[in-house]
Short mmCIF file of C-alpha atoms in Angstrom, two decimals:
data_model
loop_
_atom_site.label_atom_id
_atom_site.label_comp_id
_atom_site.label_asym_id
_atom_site.label_seq_id
_atom_site.Cartn_x
_atom_site.Cartn_y
_atom_site.Cartn_z
CA MET A 131 45.13 10.89 23.12
CA PRO A 132 45.30 13.96 25.36
CA ASP A 133 46.84 17.13 23.92
CA GLY A 134 50.55 17.44 24.58
CA GLY A 135 51.20 13.69 24.27
CA LEU A 136 50.74 11.14 26.97
CA VAL A 137 53.69 10.24 29.18
CA ILE A 138 53.67 7.38 31.68
CA ARG A 139 56.23 7.70 34.45
CA THR A 140 56.92 6.65 38.02
CA ALA A 141 55.20 8.85 40.57
CA ARG A 142 57.12 11.44 42.55
CA THR A 143 56.38 12.74 46.04
CA ALA A 144 55.51 16.09 44.45
CA ASP A 145 52.57 14.38 42.65
CA GLU A 146 50.65 13.82 45.89
CA THR A 147 48.26 16.79 45.54
CA ALA A 148 47.47 16.03 41.89
CA LEU A 149 46.97 12.32 42.63
CA THR A 150 44.67 13.12 45.54
CA ARG A 151 42.63 15.31 43.17
CA VAL A 152 42.37 12.46 40.64
CA GLU A 153 41.44 10.02 43.40
CA ALA A 154 38.67 12.28 44.68
CA ALA A 155 37.25 12.94 41.20
CA ALA A 156 37.47 9.40 39.84
CA TRP A 157 35.63 7.24 42.36
CA THR A 158 31.89 6.69 42.61
CA PRO A 159 29.92 4.12 44.63
CA GLU A 160 29.67 2.00 41.43
CA SER A 161 33.42 1.95 40.89
CA GLY A 162 34.71 2.06 44.44
CA PHE A 163 33.84 2.24 48.08
CA PRO A 164 32.00 5.14 49.75
CA SER A 165 34.26 4.71 52.79
CA VAL A 166 37.32 5.33 50.61
CA ILE A 167 35.65 8.27 48.89
CA GLU A 168 34.97 9.79 52.33
CA ARG A 169 38.54 9.14 53.45
CA VAL A 170 39.97 11.04 50.45
CA SER A 171 38.03 14.15 51.48
CA ASP A 172 39.60 14.06 54.97
CA PRO A 173 42.00 17.04 55.28
CA PHE A 174 44.62 14.70 56.80
CA PHE A 175 44.46 12.19 53.92
CA THR A 176 47.82 11.21 52.44
CA PHE A 177 47.93 9.55 49.05
CA PHE A 178 51.30 7.88 49.55
CA THR A 179 51.76 5.49 52.46
CA ASP A 180 54.43 3.08 53.66
CA ASP A 181 52.60 0.28 51.78
CA SER A 182 52.05 2.44 48.70
CA PRO A 183 55.06 4.71 48.18
CA PRO A 184 55.59 6.76 45.02
CA GLY A 185 57.59 3.90 43.46
CA SER A 186 54.54 1.64 43.39
CA HIS A 187 52.58 4.12 41.27
CA LEU A 188 52.78 4.88 37.58
CA VAL A 189 51.36 8.25 36.58
CA ALA A 190 49.81 9.32 33.28
CA GLU A 191 50.62 12.91 32.43
CA ALA A 192 49.92 15.13 29.42
CA GLY A 193 50.89 18.74 29.02
CA GLY A 194 52.24 18.79 32.57
CA ARG A 195 48.87 17.69 34.01
CA VAL A 196 48.41 14.43 35.94
CA LEU A 197 45.52 12.54 34.34
CA GLY A 198 45.60 9.26 36.21
CA TYR A 199 47.57 6.59 38.00
CA ILE A 200 47.92 2.87 38.47
CA ARG A 201 49.19 1.29 41.70
CA VAL A 202 51.14 -1.97 41.38
CA ARG A 203 52.66 -3.89 44.24
CA PRO A 204 53.28 -7.47 45.35
CA ALA A 205 50.07 -9.48 45.69
CA THR A 206 51.25 -10.72 49.10
CA ARG A 207 54.39 -10.57 51.22
CA LEU A 208 55.03 -14.31 50.79
CA ARG A 209 58.11 -15.23 48.76
CA GLU A 210 56.15 -18.16 47.29
CA ASN A 211 53.87 -15.56 45.71
CA ALA A 212 56.66 -13.21 44.58
CA HIS A 213 55.99 -13.98 40.91
CA VAL A 214 52.60 -12.21 41.16
CA LEU A 215 52.12 -8.46 41.18
CA ALA A 216 48.71 -6.92 41.80
CA ILE A 217 47.04 -3.82 40.48
CA VAL A 218 45.51 -2.33 43.62
CA GLY A 219 44.29 0.94 42.19
CA LEU A 220 43.63 2.53 38.81
CA ALA A 221 42.02 5.92 38.42
CA VAL A 222 41.66 8.37 35.55
CA ASP A 223 40.36 11.90 35.86
CA PRO A 224 36.78 11.90 34.47
CA GLY A 225 37.70 14.64 31.99
CA ALA A 226 40.43 12.47 30.46
CA ARG A 227 38.42 9.27 30.06
CA GLY A 228 37.89 7.70 26.66
CA ARG A 229 41.29 8.84 25.38
CA GLY A 230 43.36 5.73 26.06
CA VAL A 231 44.81 6.83 29.40
CA ALA A 232 43.72 3.71 31.31
CA THR A 233 44.84 1.43 28.48
CA ALA A 234 48.26 3.11 28.47
CA LEU A 235 48.53 2.76 32.25
CA LEU A 236 47.66 -0.96 32.05
CA ALA A 237 50.26 -1.51 29.32
CA ALA A 238 52.86 0.30 31.43
CA ALA A 239 51.90 -1.78 34.48
CA GLU A 240 52.38 -4.95 32.45
CA GLN A 241 55.84 -3.78 31.38
CA PHE A 242 56.63 -2.77 34.99
CA ALA A 243 55.63 -6.28 36.14
CA ARG A 244 57.64 -8.02 33.42
CA GLU A 245 60.75 -5.97 34.28
CA ARG A 246 60.44 -7.23 37.85
CA GLY A 247 60.17 -10.85 36.78
CA ALA A 248 56.45 -11.22 37.43
CA ARG A 249 54.66 -14.06 35.67
CA LYS A 250 51.18 -12.85 36.56
CA LEU A 251 49.45 -9.52 37.05
CA SER A 252 46.24 -9.75 39.08
CA LEU A 253 43.49 -7.38 40.15
CA ARG A 254 40.09 -7.24 41.79
CA VAL A 255 37.20 -5.18 40.45
CA LEU A 256 33.63 -4.65 41.61
CA SER A 257 31.00 -6.36 39.47
CA SER A 258 29.11 -3.04 39.45
CA ASN A 259 31.97 -1.37 37.57
CA GLY A 260 31.06 -2.37 34.01
CA PRO A 261 33.43 0.05 32.26
CA ALA A 262 36.42 -1.29 34.22
CA LEU A 263 35.46 -4.92 33.58
CA ARG A 264 35.25 -4.24 29.83
CA LEU A 265 38.59 -2.35 29.89
CA TYR A 266 40.40 -5.19 31.66
CA GLU A 267 38.96 -7.78 29.29
CA ARG A 268 40.00 -5.68 26.25
CA CYS A 269 43.52 -5.53 27.72
CA GLY A 270 43.76 -9.32 28.01
CA PHE A 271 42.76 -9.91 31.63
CA VAL A 272 40.59 -12.95 32.26
CA ARG A 273 38.19 -13.69 35.08
CA GLU A 274 39.65 -16.16 37.52
CA GLY A 275 36.90 -16.07 40.11
CA THR A 276 34.05 -14.23 41.72
CA LEU A 277 33.64 -13.53 45.39
CA ARG A 278 29.84 -13.40 45.60
CA GLY A 279 28.31 -10.66 47.75
CA GLU A 280 31.77 -9.70 49.02
CA PHE A 281 30.83 -6.08 49.71
CA CYS A 282 27.69 -4.24 50.79
CA ILE A 283 27.69 -0.84 49.09
CA GLN A 284 24.79 1.50 49.72
CA GLY A 285 22.62 -1.41 50.87
CA GLN A 286 23.38 -3.58 47.82
CA TYR A 287 25.56 -6.70 47.87
CA VAL A 288 28.21 -6.49 45.18
CA ASP A 289 30.47 -9.23 43.83
CA ASP A 290 34.23 -8.83 43.75
CA VAL A 291 35.64 -10.15 40.47
CA VAL A 292 39.17 -11.55 40.49
CA MET A 293 40.99 -11.10 37.18
CA ALA A 294 44.51 -11.75 35.99
CA LYS A 295 46.81 -11.60 33.01
CA HIS A 296 49.48 -14.27 32.69
CA LEU A 297 52.74 -12.76 31.50
CA GLY A 298 54.83 -15.77 30.67
#
């Protein structure tokens, strides 16, 4: 656990600079998309958007320092799918990895989803991201499908793994 105790809270607009820093430091071609990595380095990049406002992010903080975030929002805009929330981003500063930050963020996201009446929490993860796959499995997510060769990253076709945790 990071020094100063780990706190998970809803993001605030004032977190944007710290979250952009985490975003830029956390992603690699194995864990994410080079096009997204490039976008984060754009001087006009904004972390929060209309589709991803501060309220859809939970932030991990210790000793006043933002260590990571998880983004949770409806899987689709369809009311027939309203019982499903999706994790559409999870990042932890490389210097804070291996201390339970991601596990704490996933537990908080599960609670967040339950409080909103969700019955399922879903996510997608690249097959090349072994550490994330193992983390999600340890936290009770199961593979529901694989989209074979869904992305071409640095000349290599990579599968997109669909995972979910049923909440009730």
